Amino acid sequence: MKQTVKIFTCEKKLSNGRWSPEPEKIAAIATDADEEFPSLSTDGQTLYFSSKGLGGMGGYDIYKSVWDDNLQVWGKPVNMGSPVNSPYDDLFYLE
């Protein structure tokens, strides 16, 4: 089985200050390839990350996924395109 890098999430409960017991893969961005280098927008509503598994311009590309408040899930990733991405490995994006 091929080893890949994934992005997980967990939640800190405000009522007791504890973290959720099991980290979960973010379903919308889980592929058979690597997803790495996550960062959140300043408002916490957009997740930026790099992936080799969603197609793109070459190597790692940077994607964004927007939080859906109604469904309580991250939305389908969108490739940020040029000029953010290139034919090379594009790894980090900070808002």
Short mmCIF file of the N, C-alpha and C atoms (twelve columns), coordinates in Angstrom:
data_MODEL
# 
_entry.id   MODEL 
# 
loop_
_atom_site.group_PDB 
_atom_site.id 
_atom_site.type_symbol 
_atom_site.label_atom_id 
_atom_site.label_alt_id 
_atom_site.label_comp_id 
_atom_site.label_asym_id 
_atom_site.label_seq_id 
_atom_site.Cartn_x 
_atom_site.Cartn_y 
_atom_site.Cartn_z 
_atom_site.pdbx_PDB_model_num 
ATOM 1   N N  . MET A 1  0.836   -1.185 0.000   1 
ATOM 2   C CA . MET A 1  0.000   0.000  0.000   1 
ATOM 3   C C  . MET A 1  0.881   1.249  0.000   1 
ATOM 4   N N  . LYS A 2  0.585   2.176  -0.896  1 
ATOM 5   C CA . LYS A 2  1.349   3.410  -1.004  1 
ATOM 6   C C  . LYS A 2  1.066   4.318  0.191   1 
ATOM 7   N N  . GLN A 3  2.128   4.841  0.789   1 
ATOM 8   C CA . GLN A 3  1.987   5.789  1.891   1 
ATOM 9   C C  . GLN A 3  1.789   7.193  1.322   1 
ATOM 10  N N  . THR A 4  0.790   7.895  1.802   1 
ATOM 11  C CA . THR A 4  0.541   9.263  1.363   1 
ATOM 12  C C  . THR A 4  0.369   10.174 2.569   1 
ATOM 13  N N  . VAL A 5  0.514   11.454 2.330   1 
ATOM 14  C CA . VAL A 5  0.351   12.457 3.376   1 
ATOM 15  C C  . VAL A 5  -1.053  13.045 3.256   1 
ATOM 16  N N  . LYS A 6  -1.764  13.126 4.368   1 
ATOM 17  C CA . LYS A 6  -3.144  13.619 4.394   1 
ATOM 18  C C  . LYS A 6  -3.282  14.787 5.365   1 
ATOM 19  N N  . ILE A 7  -4.351  15.532 5.196   1 
ATOM 20  C CA . ILE A 7  -4.682  16.617 6.114   1 
ATOM 21  C C  . ILE A 7  -5.854  16.153 6.970   1 
ATOM 22  N N  . PHE A 8  -5.698  16.288 8.279   1 
ATOM 23  C CA . PHE A 8  -6.731  15.874 9.224   1 
ATOM 24  C C  . PHE A 8  -7.242  17.088 9.985   1 
ATOM 25  N N  . THR A 9  -8.398  16.911 10.596  1 
ATOM 26  C CA . THR A 9  -8.969  17.959 11.427  1 
ATOM 27  C C  . THR A 9  -9.402  17.362 12.762  1 
ATOM 28  N N  . CYS A 10 -9.350  18.185 13.791  1 
ATOM 29  C CA . CYS A 10 -9.933  17.802 15.078  1 
ATOM 30  C C  . CYS A 10 -10.514 19.075 15.686  1 
ATOM 31  N N  . GLU A 11 -11.321 18.897 16.697  1 
ATOM 32  C CA . GLU A 11 -12.061 20.024 17.252  1 
ATOM 33  C C  . GLU A 11 -11.807 20.127 18.748  1 
ATOM 34  N N  . LYS A 12 -11.575 21.346 19.215  1 
ATOM 35  C CA . LYS A 12 -11.428 21.577 20.647  1 
ATOM 36  C C  . LYS A 12 -12.779 22.012 21.194  1 
ATOM 37  N N  . LYS A 13 -13.284 21.250 22.151  1 
ATOM 38  C CA . LYS A 13 -14.584 21.549 22.763  1 
ATOM 39  C C  . LYS A 13 -14.429 22.703 23.749  1 
ATOM 40  N N  . LEU A 14 -15.216 23.732 23.561  1 
ATOM 41  C CA . LEU A 14 -15.120 24.884 24.448  1 
ATOM 42  C C  . LEU A 14 -15.650 24.580 25.841  1 
ATOM 43  N N  . SER A 15 -16.610 23.663 25.931  1 
ATOM 44  C CA . SER A 15 -17.220 23.374 27.230  1 
ATOM 45  C C  . SER A 15 -16.243 22.722 28.204  1 
ATOM 46  N N  . ASN A 16 -15.365 21.845 27.692  1 
ATOM 47  C CA . ASN A 16 -14.445 21.162 28.604  1 
ATOM 48  C C  . ASN A 16 -12.976 21.351 28.236  1 
ATOM 49  N N  . GLY A 17 -12.696 22.046 27.138  1 
ATOM 50  C CA . GLY A 17 -11.322 22.316 26.737  1 
ATOM 51  C C  . GLY A 17 -10.585 21.129 26.151  1 
ATOM 52  N N  . ARG A 18 -11.273 20.017 25.927  1 
ATOM 53  C CA . ARG A 18 -10.625 18.820 25.378  1 
ATOM 54  C C  . ARG A 18 -10.779 18.767 23.863  1 
ATOM 55  N N  . TRP A 19 -9.850  18.040 23.243  1 
ATOM 56  C CA . TRP A 19 -9.887  17.836 21.799  1 
ATOM 57  C C  . TRP A 19 -10.751 16.638 21.463  1 
ATOM 58  N N  . SER A 20 -11.353 16.651 20.257  1 
ATOM 59  C CA . SER A 20 -12.125 15.491 19.806  1 
ATOM 60  C C  . SER A 20 -11.214 14.266 19.822  1 
ATOM 61  N N  . PRO A 21 -11.772 13.090 20.144  1 
ATOM 62  C CA . PRO A 21 -10.942 11.909 20.365  1 
ATOM 63  C C  . PRO A 21 -10.214 11.393 19.127  1 
ATOM 64  N N  . GLU A 22 -10.796 11.500 17.966  1 
ATOM 65  C CA . GLU A 22 -10.193 10.946 16.754  1 
ATOM 66  C C  . GLU A 22 -10.056 12.016 15.680  1 
ATOM 67  N N  . PRO A 23 -8.832  12.308 15.241  1 
ATOM 68  C CA . PRO A 23 -8.701  13.198 14.089  1 
ATOM 69  C C  . PRO A 23 -9.377  12.572 12.873  1 
ATOM 70  N N  . GLU A 24 -9.968  13.392 12.029  1 
ATOM 71  C CA . GLU A 24 -10.676 12.900 10.842  1 
ATOM 72  C C  . GLU A 24 -10.057 13.474 9.583   1 
ATOM 73  N N  . LYS A 25 -9.979  12.633 8.527   1 
ATOM 74  C CA . LYS A 25 -9.572  13.138 7.221   1 
ATOM 75  C C  . LYS A 25 -10.667 14.066 6.710   1 
ATOM 76  N N  . ILE A 26 -10.281 15.100 6.018   1 
ATOM 77  C CA . ILE A 26 -11.254 16.004 5.416   1 
ATOM 78  C C  . ILE A 26 -11.693 15.370 4.103   1 
ATOM 79  N N  . ALA A 27 -12.903 14.855 4.078   1 
ATOM 80  C CA . ALA A 27 -13.389 14.041 2.959   1 
ATOM 81  C C  . ALA A 27 -13.278 14.746 1.615   1 
ATOM 82  N N  . ALA A 28 -13.573 16.025 1.563   1 
ATOM 83  C CA . ALA A 28 -13.591 16.747 0.286   1 
ATOM 84  C C  . ALA A 28 -12.228 16.795 -0.390  1 
ATOM 85  N N  . ILE A 29 -11.151 16.662 0.389   1 
ATOM 86  C CA . ILE A 29 -9.824  16.793 -0.211  1 
ATOM 87  C C  . ILE A 29 -9.007  15.516 -0.147  1 
ATOM 88  N N  . ALA A 30 -9.575  14.419 0.303   1 
ATOM 89  C CA . ALA A 30 -8.828  13.164 0.413   1 
ATOM 90  C C  . ALA A 30 -8.727  12.485 -0.949  1 
ATOM 91  N N  . THR A 31 -7.496  12.295 -1.440  1 
ATOM 92  C CA . THR A 31 -7.255  11.591 -2.698  1 
ATOM 93  C C  . THR A 31 -6.276  10.455 -2.425  1 
ATOM 94  N N  . ASP A 32 -5.869  9.761  -3.470  1 
ATOM 95  C CA . ASP A 32 -4.871  8.703  -3.327  1 
ATOM 96  C C  . ASP A 32 -3.450  9.248  -3.347  1 
ATOM 97  N N  . ALA A 33 -3.297  10.555 -3.481  1 
ATOM 98  C CA . ALA A 33 -1.976  11.179 -3.519  1 
ATOM 99  C C  . ALA A 33 -1.784  12.057 -2.278  1 
ATOM 100 N N  . ASP A 34 -0.709  12.832 -2.275  1 
ATOM 101 C CA . ASP A 34 -0.378  13.664 -1.117  1 
ATOM 102 C C  . ASP A 34 -1.159  14.975 -1.102  1 
ATOM 103 N N  . GLU A 35 -1.646  15.333 0.080   1 
ATOM 104 C CA . GLU A 35 -2.195  16.662 0.362   1 
ATOM 105 C C  . GLU A 35 -1.428  17.194 1.566   1 
ATOM 106 N N  . GLU A 36 -0.834  18.373 1.424   1 
ATOM 107 C CA . GLU A 36 0.038   18.892 2.479   1 
ATOM 108 C C  . GLU A 36 -0.082  20.409 2.600   1 
ATOM 109 N N  . PHE A 37 0.640   20.942 3.567   1 
ATOM 110 C CA . PHE A 37 0.856   22.370 3.759   1 
ATOM 111 C C  . PHE A 37 -0.438  23.174 3.899   1 
ATOM 112 N N  . PRO A 38 -1.329  22.788 4.824   1 
ATOM 113 C CA . PRO A 38 -2.590  23.515 4.994   1 
ATOM 114 C C  . PRO A 38 -2.394  24.869 5.677   1 
ATOM 115 N N  . SER A 39 -3.241  25.809 5.312   1 
ATOM 116 C CA . SER A 39 -3.332  27.078 6.036   1 
ATOM 117 C C  . SER A 39 -4.767  27.573 5.921   1 
ATOM 118 N N  . LEU A 40 -5.203  28.304 6.933   1 
ATOM 119 C CA . LEU A 40 -6.563  28.850 6.957   1 
ATOM 120 C C  . LEU A 40 -6.543  30.341 6.681   1 
ATOM 121 N N  . SER A 41 -7.603  30.810 6.045   1 
ATOM 122 C CA . SER A 41 -7.777  32.250 5.861   1 
ATOM 123 C C  . SER A 41 -7.958  32.898 7.231   1 
ATOM 124 N N  . THR A 42 -7.806  34.203 7.285   1 
ATOM 125 C CA . THR A 42 -7.913  34.898 8.570   1 
ATOM 126 C C  . THR A 42 -9.292  34.754 9.200   1 
ATOM 127 N N  . ASP A 43 -10.335 34.582 8.383   1 
ATOM 128 C CA . ASP A 43 -11.681 34.393 8.937   1 
ATOM 129 C C  . ASP A 43 -12.015 32.920 9.192   1 
ATOM 130 N N  . GLY A 44 -11.094 32.005 8.869   1 
ATOM 131 C CA . GLY A 44 -11.303 30.581 9.126   1 
ATOM 132 C C  . GLY A 44 -12.260 29.895 8.167   1 
ATOM 133 N N  . GLN A 45 -12.681 30.574 7.119   1 
ATOM 134 C CA . GLN A 45 -13.680 30.021 6.202   1 
ATOM 135 C C  . GLN A 45 -13.093 29.398 4.938   1 
ATOM 136 N N  . THR A 46 -11.810 29.615 4.681   1 
ATOM 137 C CA . THR A 46 -11.171 29.057 3.487   1 
ATOM 138 C C  . THR A 46 -9.915  28.306 3.892   1 
ATOM 139 N N  . LEU A 47 -9.819  27.071 3.427   1 
ATOM 140 C CA . LEU A 47 -8.656  26.220 3.664   1 
ATOM 141 C C  . LEU A 47 -7.831  26.186 2.388   1 
ATOM 142 N N  . TYR A 48 -6.561  26.552 2.490   1 
ATOM 143 C CA . TYR A 48 -5.632  26.470 1.370   1 
ATOM 144 C C  . TYR A 48 -4.710  25.286 1.627   1 
ATOM 145 N N  . PHE A 49 -4.369  24.547 0.587   1 
ATOM 146 C CA . PHE A 49 -3.476  23.397 0.738   1 
ATOM 147 C C  . PHE A 49 -2.863  23.049 -0.608  1 
ATOM 148 N N  . SER A 50 -1.811  22.231 -0.572  1 
ATOM 149 C CA . SER A 50 -1.171  21.753 -1.791  1 
ATOM 150 C C  . SER A 50 -1.498  20.289 -1.985  1 
ATOM 151 N N  . SER A 51 -1.685  19.888 -3.252  1 
ATOM 152 C CA . SER A 51 -2.025  18.499 -3.562  1 
ATOM 153 C C  . SER A 51 -1.374  18.069 -4.864  1 
ATOM 154 N N  . LYS A 52 -1.004  16.782 -4.895  1 
ATOM 155 C CA . LYS A 52 -0.555  16.150 -6.136  1 
ATOM 156 C C  . LYS A 52 -1.681  15.338 -6.760  1 
ATOM 157 N N  . GLY A 53 -2.784  15.166 -6.046  1 
ATOM 158 C CA . GLY A 53 -3.796  14.196 -6.441  1 
ATOM 159 C C  . GLY A 53 -5.045  14.726 -7.097  1 
ATOM 160 N N  . LEU A 54 -5.102  16.005 -7.401  1 
ATOM 161 C CA . LEU A 54 -6.327  16.568 -7.963  1 
ATOM 162 C C  . LEU A 54 -6.133  17.074 -9.391  1 
ATOM 163 N N  . GLY A 55 -5.105  16.608 -10.058 1 
ATOM 164 C CA . GLY A 55 -4.800  17.135 -11.385 1 
ATOM 165 C C  . GLY A 55 -4.162  18.496 -11.240 1 
ATOM 166 N N  . GLY A 56 -3.998  19.208 -12.302 1 
ATOM 167 C CA . GLY A 56 -3.461  20.549 -12.177 1 
ATOM 168 C C  . GLY A 56 -2.361  20.841 -13.167 1 
ATOM 169 N N  . MET A 57 -1.558  21.838 -12.830 1 
ATOM 170 C CA . MET A 57 -0.560  22.355 -13.759 1 
ATOM 171 C C  . MET A 57 0.758   21.598 -13.698 1 
ATOM 172 N N  . GLY A 58 0.978   20.811 -12.640 1 
ATOM 173 C CA . GLY A 58 2.220   20.045 -12.529 1 
ATOM 174 C C  . GLY A 58 2.721   19.985 -11.112 1 
ATOM 175 N N  . GLY A 59 3.249   18.838 -10.707 1 
ATOM 176 C CA . GLY A 59 3.739   18.681 -9.338  1 
ATOM 177 C C  . GLY A 59 2.627   18.983 -8.347  1 
ATOM 178 N N  . TYR A 60 2.997   19.628 -7.242  1 
ATOM 179 C CA . TYR A 60 1.995   20.107 -6.289  1 
ATOM 180 C C  . TYR A 60 1.346   21.372 -6.844  1 
ATOM 181 N N  . ASP A 61 0.048   21.481 -6.706  1 
ATOM 182 C CA . ASP A 61 -0.674  22.712 -7.008  1 
ATOM 183 C C  . ASP A 61 -1.403  23.164 -5.748  1 
ATOM 184 N N  . ILE A 62 -1.682  24.452 -5.665  1 
ATOM 185 C CA . ILE A 62 -2.389  25.006 -4.512  1 
ATOM 186 C C  . ILE A 62 -3.881  25.073 -4.829  1 
ATOM 187 N N  . TYR A 63 -4.665  24.610 -3.856  1 
ATOM 188 C CA . TYR A 63 -6.126  24.563 -3.967  1 
ATOM 189 C C  . TYR A 63 -6.732  25.314 -2.802  1 
ATOM 190 N N  . LYS A 64 -8.006  25.657 -2.951  1 
ATOM 191 C CA . LYS A 64 -8.746  26.217 -1.822  1 
ATOM 192 C C  . LYS A 64 -10.073 25.484 -1.699  1 
ATOM 193 N N  . SER A 65 -10.522 25.367 -0.465  1 
ATOM 194 C CA . SER A 65 -11.802 24.749 -0.147  1 
ATOM 195 C C  . SER A 65 -12.501 25.678 0.834   1 
ATOM 196 N N  . VAL A 66 -13.766 25.981 0.579   1 
ATOM 197 C CA . VAL A 66 -14.515 26.929 1.411   1 
ATOM 198 C C  . VAL A 66 -15.445 26.159 2.351   1 
ATOM 199 N N  . TRP A 67 -15.491 26.576 3.607   1 
ATOM 200 C CA . TRP A 67 -16.334 25.952 4.623   1 
ATOM 201 C C  . TRP A 67 -17.801 26.258 4.338   1 
ATOM 202 N N  . ASP A 68 -18.632 25.213 4.363   1 
ATOM 203 C CA . ASP A 68 -20.078 25.356 4.177   1 
ATOM 204 C C  . ASP A 68 -20.734 25.331 5.552   1 
ATOM 205 N N  . ASP A 69 -21.187 26.489 6.019   1 
ATOM 206 C CA . ASP A 69 -21.797 26.579 7.352   1 
ATOM 207 C C  . ASP A 69 -23.069 25.748 7.468   1 
ATOM 208 N N  . ASN A 70 -23.839 25.655 6.392   1 
ATOM 209 C CA . ASN A 70 -25.087 24.887 6.438   1 
ATOM 210 C C  . ASN A 70 -24.837 23.390 6.566   1 
ATOM 211 N N  . LEU A 71 -23.922 22.860 5.761   1 
ATOM 212 C CA . LEU A 71 -23.642 21.420 5.772   1 
ATOM 213 C C  . LEU A 71 -22.575 21.022 6.784   1 
ATOM 214 N N  . GLN A 72 -21.837 22.010 7.297   1 
ATOM 215 C CA . GLN A 72 -20.755 21.769 8.250   1 
ATOM 216 C C  . GLN A 72 -19.666 20.872 7.660   1 
ATOM 217 N N  . VAL A 73 -19.296 21.158 6.404   1 
ATOM 218 C CA . VAL A 73 -18.228 20.420 5.714   1 
ATOM 219 C C  . VAL A 73 -17.419 21.396 4.857   1 
ATOM 220 N N  . TRP A 74 -16.212 20.972 4.487   1 
ATOM 221 C CA . TRP A 74 -15.408 21.722 3.536   1 
ATOM 222 C C  . TRP A 74 -15.897 21.413 2.135   1 
ATOM 223 N N  . GLY A 75 -15.980 22.428 1.289   1 
ATOM 224 C CA . GLY A 75 -16.464 22.278 -0.078  1 
ATOM 225 C C  . GLY A 75 -15.438 21.663 -1.009  1 
ATOM 226 N N  . LYS A 76 -15.877 21.405 -2.230  1 
ATOM 227 C CA . LYS A 76 -15.023 20.818 -3.256  1 
ATOM 228 C C  . LYS A 76 -13.825 21.734 -3.515  1 
ATOM 229 N N  . PRO A 77 -12.621 21.171 -3.550  1 
ATOM 230 C CA . PRO A 77 -11.425 21.982 -3.783  1 
ATOM 231 C C  . PRO A 77 -11.417 22.619 -5.173  1 
ATOM 232 N N  . VAL A 78 -10.889 23.830 -5.234  1 
ATOM 233 C CA . VAL A 78 -10.759 24.566 -6.488  1 
ATOM 234 C C  . VAL A 78 -9.282  24.891 -6.694  1 
ATOM 235 N N  . ASN A 79 -8.753  24.539 -7.867  1 
ATOM 236 C CA . ASN A 79 -7.376  24.868 -8.216  1 
ATOM 237 C C  . ASN A 79 -7.273  26.383 -8.368  1 
ATOM 238 N N  . MET A 80 -6.267  26.986 -7.743  1 
ATOM 239 C CA . MET A 80 -6.142  28.440 -7.770  1 
ATOM 240 C C  . MET A 80 -5.560  28.965 -9.080  1 
ATOM 241 N N  . GLY A 81 -5.138  28.085 -9.967  1 
ATOM 242 C CA . GLY A 81 -4.705  28.484 -11.301 1 
ATOM 243 C C  . GLY A 81 -3.491  29.401 -11.317 1 
ATOM 244 N N  . SER A 82 -3.220  29.941 -12.502 1 
ATOM 245 C CA . SER A 82 -2.111  30.861 -12.696 1 
ATOM 246 C C  . SER A 82 -2.567  32.258 -12.265 1 
ATOM 247 N N  . PRO A 83 -1.754  33.063 -11.672 1 
ATOM 248 C CA . PRO A 83 -0.321  32.946 -11.457 1 
ATOM 249 C C  . PRO A 83 0.070   32.273 -10.146 1 
ATOM 250 N N  . VAL A 84 -0.891  31.807 -9.352  1 
ATOM 251 C CA . VAL A 84 -0.558  31.139 -8.084  1 
ATOM 252 C C  . VAL A 84 0.172   29.828 -8.353  1 
ATOM 253 N N  . ASN A 85 -0.321  29.038 -9.303  1 
ATOM 254 C CA . ASN A 85 0.287   27.746 -9.628  1 
ATOM 255 C C  . ASN A 85 1.142   27.842 -10.883 1 
ATOM 256 N N  . SER A 86 2.071   26.888 -10.996 1 
ATOM 257 C CA . SER A 86 3.009   26.840 -12.115 1 
ATOM 258 C C  . SER A 86 3.244   25.377 -12.486 1 
ATOM 259 N N  . PRO A 87 4.085   25.095 -13.481 1 
ATOM 260 C CA . PRO A 87 4.401   23.700 -13.804 1 
ATOM 261 C C  . PRO A 87 5.278   23.032 -12.740 1 
ATOM 262 N N  . TYR A 88 5.706   23.768 -11.737 1 
ATOM 263 C CA . TYR A 88 6.596   23.252 -10.695 1 
ATOM 264 C C  . TYR A 88 5.793   22.944 -9.433  1 
ATOM 265 N N  . ASP A 89 6.490   22.596 -8.349  1 
ATOM 266 C CA . ASP A 89 5.822   22.334 -7.074  1 
ATOM 267 C C  . ASP A 89 5.479   23.655 -6.390  1 
ATOM 268 N N  . ASP A 90 4.202   23.912 -6.225  1 
ATOM 269 C CA . ASP A 90 3.717   25.096 -5.514  1 
ATOM 270 C C  . ASP A 90 3.179   24.613 -4.176  1 
ATOM 271 N N  . LEU A 91 3.805   25.069 -3.086  1 
ATOM 272 C CA . LEU A 91 3.583   24.406 -1.807  1 
ATOM 273 C C  . LEU A 91 2.813   25.205 -0.772  1 
ATOM 274 N N  . PHE A 92 3.009   26.487 -0.665  1 
ATOM 275 C CA . PHE A 92 2.420   27.248 0.438   1 
ATOM 276 C C  . PHE A 92 1.621   28.430 -0.090  1 
ATOM 277 N N  . TYR A 93 0.503   28.705 0.561   1 
ATOM 278 C CA . TYR A 93 -0.265  29.905 0.249   1 
ATOM 279 C C  . TYR A 93 -0.748  30.495 1.558   1 
ATOM 280 N N  . LEU A 94 -0.434  31.749 1.776   1 
ATOM 281 C CA . LEU A 94 -0.898  32.455 2.971   1 
ATOM 282 C C  . LEU A 94 -1.697  33.663 2.530   1 
ATOM 283 N N  . GLU A 95 -2.835  33.838 3.150   1 
ATOM 284 C CA . GLU A 95 -3.698  34.968 2.821   1 
ATOM 285 C C  . GLU A 95 -3.228  36.201 3.545   1 
# 
